[in-house]
PDB file of C-alpha atoms and ligand atoms in Angstrom:
ATOM      1  CA  MET P   1      17.296 -39.992 -20.462  1.00  0.00           C
ATOM      2  CA  GLY P   2      20.657 -38.949 -18.939  1.00  0.00           C
ATOM      3  CA  LYS P   3      22.022 -39.513 -15.818  1.00  0.00           C
ATOM      4  CA  LYS P   4      20.536 -38.396 -12.630  1.00  0.00           C
ATOM      5  CA  GLU P   5      22.277 -36.000 -11.124  1.00  0.00           C
ATOM      6  CA  LYS P   6      22.527 -34.557  -7.427  1.00  0.00           C
ATOM      7  CA  ILE P   7      22.525 -30.739  -8.217  1.00  0.00           C
ATOM      8  CA  LEU P   8      22.966 -27.599  -5.963  1.00  0.00           C
ATOM      9  CA  ILE P   9      21.709 -24.313  -6.973  1.00  0.00           C
ATOM     10  CA  LEU P  10      22.549 -21.370  -5.179  1.00  0.00           C
ATOM     11  CA  GLY P  11      19.399 -19.291  -5.364  1.00  0.00           C
ATOM     12  CA  GLY P  12      17.392 -16.411  -4.283  1.00  0.00           C
ATOM     13  CA  THR P  13      15.859 -15.732  -7.167  1.00  0.00           C
ATOM     14  CA  THR P  14      13.249 -16.490  -9.894  1.00  0.00           C
ATOM     15  CA  GLU P  15      15.496 -18.098 -12.499  1.00  0.00           C
ATOM     16  CA  ALA P  16      16.677 -20.406  -9.400  1.00  0.00           C
ATOM     17  CA  ALA P  17      13.452 -21.722  -8.678  1.00  0.00           C
ATOM     18  CA  GLU P  18      12.458 -22.138 -12.369  1.00  0.00           C
ATOM     19  CA  ARG P  19      15.376 -24.131 -12.769  1.00  0.00           C
ATOM     20  CA  ALA P  20      15.126 -26.271  -9.467  1.00  0.00           C
ATOM     21  CA  ALA P  21      10.995 -26.995 -10.628  1.00  0.00           C
ATOM     22  CA  THR P  22      12.489 -28.153 -14.148  1.00  0.00           C
ATOM     23  CA  LEU P  23      15.493 -30.467 -13.049  1.00  0.00           C
ATOM     24  CA  ALA P  24      13.014 -31.836 -10.410  1.00  0.00           C
ATOM     25  CA  ARG P  25      10.517 -32.600 -13.213  1.00  0.00           C
ATOM     26  CA  ASN P  26      13.180 -34.527 -15.030  1.00  0.00           C
ATOM     27  CA  GLY P  27      14.114 -36.667 -12.036  1.00  0.00           C
ATOM     28  CA  HIS P  28      17.059 -34.435 -10.894  1.00  0.00           C
ATOM     29  CA  GLU P  29      17.943 -34.647  -7.149  1.00  0.00           C
ATOM     30  CA  ILE P  30      18.128 -30.975  -6.199  1.00  0.00           C
ATOM     31  CA  VAL P  31      18.886 -28.891  -3.322  1.00  0.00           C
ATOM     32  CA  THR P  32      18.539 -25.311  -3.429  1.00  0.00           C
ATOM     33  CA  SER P  33      20.400 -22.958  -1.159  1.00  0.00           C
ATOM     34  CA  LEU P  34      19.612 -19.493   0.265  1.00  0.00           C
ATOM     35  CA  ALA P  35      21.295 -16.832   2.255  1.00  0.00           C
ATOM     36  CA  GLY P  36      18.500 -16.750   4.641  1.00  0.00           C
ATOM     37  CA  ARG P  37      17.774 -12.979   3.715  1.00  0.00           C
ATOM     38  CA  THR P  38      14.112 -13.437   3.908  1.00  0.00           C
ATOM     39  CA  SER P  39      12.066 -14.891   6.911  1.00  0.00           C
ATOM     40  CA  GLU P  40       9.478 -16.799   4.715  1.00  0.00           C
ATOM     41  CA  PRO P  41      11.225 -17.752   1.339  1.00  0.00           C
ATOM     42  CA  ARG P  42       9.093 -18.755  -1.693  1.00  0.00           C
ATOM     43  CA  PRO P  43       8.831 -22.717  -1.772  1.00  0.00           C
ATOM     44  CA  VAL P  44      11.246 -24.516  -4.380  1.00  0.00           C
ATOM     45  CA  ALA P  45      11.129 -27.761  -5.837  1.00  0.00           C
ATOM     46  CA  GLY P  46      13.296 -30.190  -4.175  1.00  0.00           C
ATOM     47  CA  GLU P  47      14.877 -29.603  -0.977  1.00  0.00           C
ATOM     48  CA  LEU P  48      15.906 -26.374   0.699  1.00  0.00           C
ATOM     49  CA  ARG P  49      18.782 -25.335   2.816  1.00  0.00           C
ATOM     50  CA  ILE P  50      19.446 -21.968   4.471  1.00  0.00           C
ATOM     51  CA  GLY P  51      22.674 -20.272   5.528  1.00  0.00           C
ATOM     52  CA  GLY P  52      26.292 -19.379   4.519  1.00  0.00           C
ATOM     53  CA  PHE P  53      28.811 -22.105   3.756  1.00  0.00           C
ATOM     54  CA  GLY P  54      31.690 -20.288   5.241  1.00  0.00           C
ATOM     55  CA  GLY P  55      33.147 -19.007   2.243  1.00  0.00           C
ATOM     56  CA  ALA P  56      34.530 -20.912  -0.851  1.00  0.00           C
ATOM     57  CA  GLU P  57      36.433 -23.418   1.262  1.00  0.00           C
ATOM     58  CA  GLY P  58      33.247 -24.330   3.334  1.00  0.00           C
ATOM     59  CA  LEU P  59      31.234 -24.651  -0.233  1.00  0.00           C
ATOM     60  CA  ALA P  60      33.821 -26.964  -1.846  1.00  0.00           C
ATOM     61  CA  GLU P  61      33.685 -29.278   1.352  1.00  0.00           C
ATOM     62  CA  TYR P  62      29.943 -29.178   1.310  1.00  0.00           C
ATOM     63  CA  LEU P  63      30.185 -29.962  -2.416  1.00  0.00           C
ATOM     64  CA  LYS P  64      32.220 -32.957  -1.757  1.00  0.00           C
ATOM     65  CA  CYS P  65      30.982 -34.422   1.380  1.00  0.00           C
ATOM     66  CA  GLU P  66      27.354 -34.232   0.306  1.00  0.00           C
ATOM     67  CA  GLY P  67      28.289 -35.751  -3.093  1.00  0.00           C
ATOM     68  CA  PHE P  68      26.842 -33.366  -5.272  1.00  0.00           C
ATOM     69  CA  ASP P  69      27.527 -33.747  -9.302  1.00  0.00           C
ATOM     70  CA  ARG P  70      26.836 -30.229 -10.141  1.00  0.00           C
ATOM     71  CA  LEU P  71      26.748 -26.585  -9.011  1.00  0.00           C
ATOM     72  CA  ILE P  72      24.341 -23.805 -10.560  1.00  0.00           C
ATOM     73  CA  ASP P  73      24.892 -20.504  -9.578  1.00  0.00           C
ATOM     74  CA  ALA P  74      21.596 -18.884 -10.064  1.00  0.00           C
ATOM     75  CA  THR P  75      22.121 -15.967  -7.794  1.00  0.00           C
ATOM     76  CA  HIS P  76      21.317 -12.172  -8.222  1.00  0.00           C
ATOM     77  CA  PRO P  77      23.534 -10.465 -10.235  1.00  0.00           C
ATOM     78  CA  PHE P  78      24.705  -8.158  -7.796  1.00  0.00           C
ATOM     79  CA  ALA P  79      25.524 -11.024  -5.340  1.00  0.00           C
ATOM     80  CA  ARG P  80      29.137 -10.977  -6.526  1.00  0.00           C
ATOM     81  CA  GLN P  81      30.833 -12.476  -3.421  1.00  0.00           C
ATOM     82  CA  ILE P  82      28.848 -16.060  -3.709  1.00  0.00           C
ATOM     83  CA  SER P  83      29.343 -16.303  -7.602  1.00  0.00           C
ATOM     84  CA  LYS P  84      33.302 -15.945  -6.942  1.00  0.00           C
ATOM     85  CA  ASN P  85      32.969 -18.156  -4.378  1.00  0.00           C
ATOM     86  CA  ALA P  86      30.956 -20.611  -6.287  1.00  0.00           C
ATOM     87  CA  ASP P  87      33.810 -20.407  -9.151  1.00  0.00           C
ATOM     88  CA  ILE P  88      36.285 -21.421  -6.704  1.00  0.00           C
ATOM     89  CA  ALA P  89      34.830 -24.055  -4.947  1.00  0.00           C
ATOM     90  CA  ALA P  90      33.394 -26.154  -8.175  1.00  0.00           C
ATOM     91  CA  LYS P  91      37.067 -25.845  -9.130  1.00  0.00           C
ATOM     92  CA  ARG P  92      38.038 -27.480  -5.641  1.00  0.00           C
ATOM     93  CA  ALA P  93      35.557 -29.852  -5.329  1.00  0.00           C
ATOM     94  CA  GLY P  94      36.181 -30.952  -9.396  1.00  0.00           C
ATOM     95  CA  LEU P  95      32.486 -30.360 -10.565  1.00  0.00           C
ATOM     96  CA  PRO P  96      30.976 -28.436 -13.671  1.00  0.00           C
ATOM     97  CA  LEU P  97      29.625 -25.191 -12.884  1.00  0.00           C
ATOM     98  CA  ASP P  98      26.262 -23.787 -14.808  1.00  0.00           C
ATOM     99  CA  THR P  99      26.012 -20.008 -14.440  1.00  0.00           C
ATOM    100  CA  VAL P 100      22.411 -18.472 -14.871  1.00  0.00           C
ATOM    101  CA  THR P 101      22.814 -14.670 -16.033  1.00  0.00           C
ATOM    102  CA  ARG P 102      20.167 -12.775 -16.082  1.00  0.00           C
ATOM    103  CA  PRO P 103      20.296  -9.955 -18.547  1.00  0.00           C
ATOM    104  CA  PRO P 104      20.262  -6.698 -17.760  1.00  0.00           C
ATOM    105  CA  TRP P 105      17.019  -4.124 -18.552  1.00  0.00           C
ATOM    106  CA  GLU P 106      17.140  -2.498 -21.995  1.00  0.00           C
ATOM    107  CA  LYS P 107      16.462   1.362 -21.803  1.00  0.00           C
ATOM    108  CA  ARG P 108      13.306   2.186 -23.883  1.00  0.00           C
ATOM    109  CA  PRO P 109      11.850   5.121 -25.587  1.00  0.00           C
ATOM    110  CA  GLY P 110      10.324   7.097 -22.898  1.00  0.00           C
ATOM    111  CA  ASP P 111      12.367   5.797 -20.122  1.00  0.00           C
ATOM    112  CA  ARG P 112      14.108   8.826 -17.844  1.00  0.00           C
ATOM    113  CA  TRP P 113      17.242   6.913 -16.546  1.00  0.00           C
ATOM    114  CA  ILE P 114      19.925   8.513 -14.555  1.00  0.00           C
ATOM    115  CA  GLU P 115      22.628   5.576 -15.346  1.00  0.00           C
ATOM    116  CA  VAL P 116      25.250   5.505 -12.441  1.00  0.00           C
ATOM    117  CA  ASP P 117      27.814   2.983 -11.320  1.00  0.00           C
ATOM    118  CA  THR P 118      27.380   3.040  -7.790  1.00  0.00           C
ATOM    119  CA  LEU P 119      25.110   3.526  -5.151  1.00  0.00           C
ATOM    120  CA  ALA P 120      26.809   6.153  -3.589  1.00  0.00           C
ATOM    121  CA  ALA P 121      26.815   7.949  -7.274  1.00  0.00           C
ATOM    122  CA  ALA P 122      22.999   6.935  -6.892  1.00  0.00           C
ATOM    123  CA  ARG P 123      22.357   8.784  -3.503  1.00  0.00           C
ATOM    124  CA  ASP P 124      24.608  11.865  -4.800  1.00  0.00           C
ATOM    125  CA  ALA P 125      22.047  12.112  -8.053  1.00  0.00           C
ATOM    126  CA  ILE P 126      18.953  12.366  -6.071  1.00  0.00           C
ATOM    127  CA  PRO P 127      18.006  15.988  -6.293  1.00  0.00           C
ATOM    128  CA  GLU P 128      17.098  18.047  -3.407  1.00  0.00           C
ATOM    129  CA  GLY P 129      13.901  17.655  -1.889  1.00  0.00           C
ATOM    130  CA  ALA P 130      13.060  14.353  -3.827  1.00  0.00           C
ATOM    131  CA  ARG P 131      10.632  11.783  -2.875  1.00  0.00           C
ATOM    132  CA  VAL P 132      11.985   8.507  -3.644  1.00  0.00           C
ATOM    133  CA  LEU P 133      10.926   5.055  -3.837  1.00  0.00           C
ATOM    134  CA  LEU P 134      14.399   3.140  -2.460  1.00  0.00           C
ATOM    135  CA  ALA P 135      13.961  -0.467  -4.319  1.00  0.00           C
ATOM    136  CA  LEU P 136      17.454  -1.876  -2.825  1.00  0.00           C
ATOM    137  CA  GLY P 137      18.125  -4.618  -0.422  1.00  0.00           C
ATOM    138  CA  SER P 138      17.815  -3.663   3.006  1.00  0.00           C
ATOM    139  CA  GLN P 139      21.726  -3.940   3.454  1.00  0.00           C
ATOM    140  CA  HIS P 140      22.107  -1.167   1.260  1.00  0.00           C
ATOM    141  CA  ILE P 141      20.129   1.862   3.169  1.00  0.00           C
ATOM    142  CA  ALA P 142      22.172   2.914   5.178  1.00  0.00           C
ATOM    143  CA  GLY P 143      24.477   4.679   2.614  1.00  0.00           C
ATOM    144  CA  PHE P 144      21.579   7.012   1.994  1.00  0.00           C
ATOM    145  CA  ALA P 145      21.583   8.145   5.454  1.00  0.00           C
ATOM    146  CA  ILE P 146      23.283  11.546   4.588  1.00  0.00           C
ATOM    147  CA  ARG P 147      20.064  12.515   2.704  1.00  0.00           C
ATOM    148  CA  ARG P 148      18.463  14.065   5.293  1.00  0.00           C
ATOM    149  CA  ASP P 149      16.518  16.320   2.579  1.00  0.00           C
ATOM    150  CA  VAL P 150      15.150  13.589   1.060  1.00  0.00           C
ATOM    151  CA  HIS P 151      11.775  11.736   1.513  1.00  0.00           C
ATOM    152  CA  PHE P 152      12.532   7.670   1.085  1.00  0.00           C
ATOM    153  CA  LEU P 153       9.639   5.178   0.201  1.00  0.00           C
ATOM    154  CA  VAL P 154      11.552   2.027   1.424  1.00  0.00           C
ATOM    155  CA  ARG P 155      10.472  -1.366  -0.136  1.00  0.00           C
ATOM    156  CA  MET P 156      11.338  -4.042   1.771  1.00  0.00           C
ATOM    157  CA  ILE P 157      10.252  -8.103   1.938  1.00  0.00           C
ATOM    158  CA  ASP P 158      10.677  -8.084   5.821  1.00  0.00           C
ATOM    159  CA  PRO P 159      10.339  -5.607   8.360  1.00  0.00           C
ATOM    160  CA  PRO P 160      13.576  -4.094   9.464  1.00  0.00           C
ATOM    161  CA  SER P 161      14.702  -5.187  12.935  1.00  0.00           C
ATOM    162  CA  SER P 162      15.538  -1.610  14.395  1.00  0.00           C
ATOM    163  CA  PRO P 163      14.382   1.607  12.916  1.00  0.00           C
ATOM    164  CA  LEU P 164      16.480   2.606   9.602  1.00  0.00           C
ATOM    165  CA  PRO P 165      18.762   5.380   9.534  1.00  0.00           C
ATOM    166  CA  LEU P 166      17.081   7.548   7.658  1.00  0.00           C
ATOM    167  CA  ALA P 167      15.918  11.018   8.709  1.00  0.00           C
ATOM    168  CA  ASP P 168      12.091  11.183   6.764  1.00  0.00           C
ATOM    169  CA  TYR P 169      11.229   7.680   5.233  1.00  0.00           C
ATOM    170  CA  GLU P 170       8.082   5.330   5.402  1.00  0.00           C
ATOM    171  CA  LEU P 171       7.933   1.742   4.875  1.00  0.00           C
ATOM    172  CA  ALA P 172       6.201  -0.352   2.093  1.00  0.00           C
ATOM    173  CA  ILE P 173       6.672  -4.029   3.528  1.00  0.00           C
ATOM    174  CA  ALA P 174       6.087  -6.180   0.238  1.00  0.00           C
ATOM    175  CA  ARG P 175       7.885  -7.693  -2.388  1.00  0.00           C
ATOM    176  CA  PRO P 176       8.073  -5.767  -5.558  1.00  0.00           C
ATOM    177  CA  GLY P 177       4.828  -5.051  -7.709  1.00  0.00           C
ATOM    178  CA  GLU P 178       3.738  -7.731 -10.219  1.00  0.00           C
ATOM    179  CA  THR P 179       1.800  -5.116 -12.425  1.00  0.00           C
ATOM    180  CA  THR P 180       2.501  -2.020 -13.858  1.00  0.00           C
ATOM    181  CA  GLU P 181      -0.795  -0.943 -12.617  1.00  0.00           C
ATOM    182  CA  ALA P 182       0.115  -1.799  -8.750  1.00  0.00           C
ATOM    183  CA  GLU P 183       3.247  -0.073  -9.010  1.00  0.00           C
ATOM    184  CA  THR P 184       1.685   3.139 -10.937  1.00  0.00           C
ATOM    185  CA  ALA P 185      -0.733   3.018  -7.666  1.00  0.00           C
ATOM    186  CA  LEU P 186       2.149   2.872  -5.402  1.00  0.00           C
ATOM    187  CA  LEU P 187       3.923   5.421  -6.740  1.00  0.00           C
ATOM    188  CA  LYS P 188       0.962   7.904  -7.263  1.00  0.00           C
ATOM    189  CA  ALA P 189      -0.265   7.269  -3.810  1.00  0.00           C
ATOM    190  CA  HIS P 190       3.083   8.194  -2.208  1.00  0.00           C
ATOM    191  CA  ALA P 191       3.861  11.204  -4.771  1.00  0.00           C
ATOM    192  CA  ILE P 192       7.131  10.013  -5.662  1.00  0.00           C
ATOM    193  CA  SER P 193       9.386  11.545  -7.753  1.00  0.00           C
ATOM    194  CA  HIS P 194      12.237   9.439  -8.396  1.00  0.00           C
ATOM    195  CA  ILE P 195      13.031   5.564  -7.872  1.00  0.00           C
ATOM    196  CA  VAL P 196      16.318   4.393  -7.185  1.00  0.00           C
ATOM    197  CA  CYS P 197      17.077   0.721  -8.123  1.00  0.00           C
ATOM    198  CA  ARG P 198      19.648  -1.111  -9.579  1.00  0.00           C
ATOM    199  CA  ASN P 199      19.718  -2.825 -13.026  1.00  0.00           C
ATOM    200  CA  SER P 200      18.842  -6.587 -11.656  1.00  0.00           C
ATOM    201  CA  GLY P 201      17.061  -7.567 -14.891  1.00  0.00           C
ATOM    202  CA  GLY P 202      14.637 -10.231 -14.747  1.00  0.00           C
ATOM    203  CA  PRO P 203      10.857  -9.954 -13.141  1.00  0.00           C
ATOM    204  CA  ALA P 204      10.926  -6.493 -11.077  1.00  0.00           C
ATOM    205  CA  TYR P 205      10.211  -4.800 -14.125  1.00  0.00           C
ATOM    206  CA  ALA P 206       6.681  -3.322 -13.373  1.00  0.00           C
ATOM    207  CA  LYS P 207       8.220  -0.433 -11.629  1.00  0.00           C
ATOM    208  CA  ILE P 208      10.166   0.769 -14.497  1.00  0.00           C
ATOM    209  CA  GLU P 209       7.157   0.384 -16.902  1.00  0.00           C
ATOM    210  CA  ALA P 210       5.284   2.612 -14.352  1.00  0.00           C
ATOM    211  CA  ALA P 211       7.991   4.998 -14.027  1.00  0.00           C
ATOM    212  CA  ARG P 212       7.926   5.109 -17.985  1.00  0.00           C
ATOM    213  CA  ASP P 213       4.200   5.825 -18.059  1.00  0.00           C
ATOM    214  CA  LEU P 214       4.570   8.479 -15.298  1.00  0.00           C
ATOM    215  CA  ASN P 215       7.446  10.116 -16.881  1.00  0.00           C
ATOM    216  CA  LEU P 216       9.617   9.588 -13.891  1.00  0.00           C
ATOM    217  CA  PRO P 217      13.218   9.883 -13.554  1.00  0.00           C
ATOM    218  CA  VAL P 218      14.923   6.168 -12.640  1.00  0.00           C
ATOM    219  CA  ILE P 219      18.197   6.475 -11.046  1.00  0.00           C
ATOM    220  CA  MET P 220      19.617   3.430 -12.304  1.00  0.00           C
ATOM    221  CA  VAL P 221      22.889   1.413 -10.937  1.00  0.00           C
ATOM    222  CA  SER P 222      24.390  -0.479 -13.661  1.00  0.00           C
ATOM    223  CA  ARG P 223      25.549  -3.908 -13.457  1.00  0.00           C
ATOM    224  CA  PRO P 224      28.926  -4.273 -11.399  1.00  0.00           C
TER     225      PRO P 224
HETATM  226  P1  NAP N   1      26.784 -12.094  -1.765  1.00  0.00           P
HETATM  227  O1  NAP N   1      27.129 -10.796  -0.765  1.00  0.00           O
HETATM  228  O2  NAP N   1      27.284 -12.449  -2.913  1.00  0.00           O
HETATM  229  O3  NAP N   1      27.076 -13.283  -0.643  1.00  0.00           O
HETATM  230  C1  NAP N   1      27.538 -13.055   0.540  1.00  0.00           C
HETATM  231  C2  NAP N   1      27.470 -14.263   1.496  1.00  0.00           C
HETATM  232  O4  NAP N   1      26.148 -14.818   1.779  1.00  0.00           O
HETATM  233  C3  NAP N   1      28.194 -15.205   0.605  1.00  0.00           C
HETATM  234  O5  NAP N   1      29.514 -15.343   1.028  1.00  0.00           O
HETATM  235  C4  NAP N   1      27.325 -16.634   1.441  1.00  0.00           C
HETATM  236  O6  NAP N   1      28.164 -16.713   2.860  1.00  0.00           O
HETATM  237  C5  NAP N   1      26.034 -16.217   1.388  1.00  0.00           C
HETATM  238  N1  NAP N   1      25.615 -16.745   0.673  1.00  0.00           N
HETATM  239  C6  NAP N   1      24.869 -15.639  -0.583  1.00  0.00           C
HETATM  240  N2  NAP N   1      23.981 -16.024  -1.201  1.00  0.00           N
HETATM  241  C7  NAP N   1      24.014 -17.663  -0.430  1.00  0.00           C
HETATM  242  C8  NAP N   1      23.296 -18.562  -1.070  1.00  0.00           C
HETATM  243  N3  NAP N   1      22.363 -18.962  -2.181  1.00  0.00           N
HETATM  244  N4  NAP N   1      23.227 -19.764  -0.460  1.00  0.00           N
HETATM  245  C9  NAP N   1      24.080 -19.604   0.660  1.00  0.00           C
HETATM  246  N5  NAP N   1      24.646 -18.796   1.388  1.00  0.00           N
HETATM  247  C10 NAP N   1      24.639 -17.475   0.526  1.00  0.00           C
HETATM  248  O7  NAP N   1      25.262 -12.142  -1.793  1.00  0.00           O
HETATM  249  P2  NAP N   1      24.176 -11.126  -1.352  1.00  0.00           P
HETATM  250  O8  NAP N   1      24.029 -10.089  -2.282  1.00  0.00           O
HETATM  251  O9  NAP N   1      23.838 -10.558  -0.426  1.00  0.00           O
HETATM  252  O10 NAP N   1      22.628 -12.169  -1.589  1.00  0.00           O
HETATM  253  C11 NAP N   1      22.213 -13.177  -1.167  1.00  0.00           C
HETATM  254  C12 NAP N   1      21.153 -13.939  -1.363  1.00  0.00           C
HETATM  255  O11 NAP N   1      20.252 -12.951  -2.016  1.00  0.00           O
HETATM  256  C13 NAP N   1      21.743 -14.668  -2.641  1.00  0.00           C
HETATM  257  O12 NAP N   1      21.458 -16.249  -2.605  1.00  0.00           O
HETATM  258  C14 NAP N   1      20.941 -13.705  -4.029  1.00  0.00           C
HETATM  259  O13 NAP N   1      20.571 -14.691  -5.044  1.00  0.00           O
HETATM  260  C15 NAP N   1      19.878 -13.478  -3.219  1.00  0.00           C
HETATM  261  N6  NAP N   1      19.355 -12.093  -3.872  1.00  0.00           N
HETATM  262  C16 NAP N   1      20.176 -10.990  -3.656  1.00  0.00           C
HETATM  263  C17 NAP N   1      19.851  -9.875  -4.349  1.00  0.00           C
HETATM  264  C18 NAP N   1      20.791  -8.724  -4.359  1.00  0.00           C
HETATM  265  O14 NAP N   1      20.312  -7.534  -4.406  1.00  0.00           O
HETATM  266  N7  NAP N   1      22.169  -9.208  -4.206  1.00  0.00           N
HETATM  267  C19 NAP N   1      18.310  -9.774  -4.379  1.00  0.00           C
HETATM  268  C20 NAP N   1      17.628 -10.604  -4.647  1.00  0.00           C
HETATM  269  C21 NAP N   1      18.140 -11.883  -4.158  1.00  0.00           C
HETATM  270  P3  NAP N   1      29.381 -17.812   2.926  1.00  0.00           P
HETATM  271  O15 NAP N   1      30.548 -17.185   2.265  1.00  0.00           O
HETATM  272  O16 NAP N   1      29.290 -18.049   4.417  1.00  0.00           O
HETATM  273  O17 NAP N   1      29.282 -19.060   2.173  1.00  0.00           O
END
């Protein structure tokens, strides 16, 4: 068996948790780092640390001071800043960097995707009077505030600390549904006409299958 390494995993994704479990099982010392966006993160194998590092410089210092052997960037594909920081910090600390890249979802027969490049374009692509499932991170909601004609069902993991800046909305405080049936039931119960989401890839795919089954359009923000 190879050398036991001390490894920092930049996480916040299912893939990061899976990688932590595998590496810990193989005897490596694992620390998973989360930004602290959710109040009750799922448990991970090994140690957990929460909060930013203070940029690439702070991350490089942390890697050196804590004696890590390797850095793994398993963050979300739309989390751009932390991935840039990881690249710079690994070089500064002289450590190998592994990047776990989640493939995007592929459009399949029956999918009605309206593909756009930005959240602003997604907002503008919503037809007047639509009822939209907004399946985005909480930090991306404010950009939709000007669509006062649209009813939003906003899915968030944690309740917001203050009212959202949307004219007409309701909240679904939950993680993404794990089955097509659960997502179909949600879409039907709220008479949703459109989904707005980003092409994250990975496990939150049940909503895409539900939209296909219900023949609903998905306004899909492409990978950066
Ligand atoms: P981001 O814009 O790329 O990062 C902003 C800042 O947050 C970073 O500069 C860093 O602060 C801190 N940060 C981000 N990820 C961190 C981590 N894993 N550990 C410690 N600090 C971290 O990131 P984001 O889009 O806000 O995503 C934050 C986290 O949520 C990531 O871990 C990501 O995997 C997870 N996540 C994101 C999404 C998404 O849609 N973006 C979806 C699901 C999960 P400092 O500069 O101070 O170090």
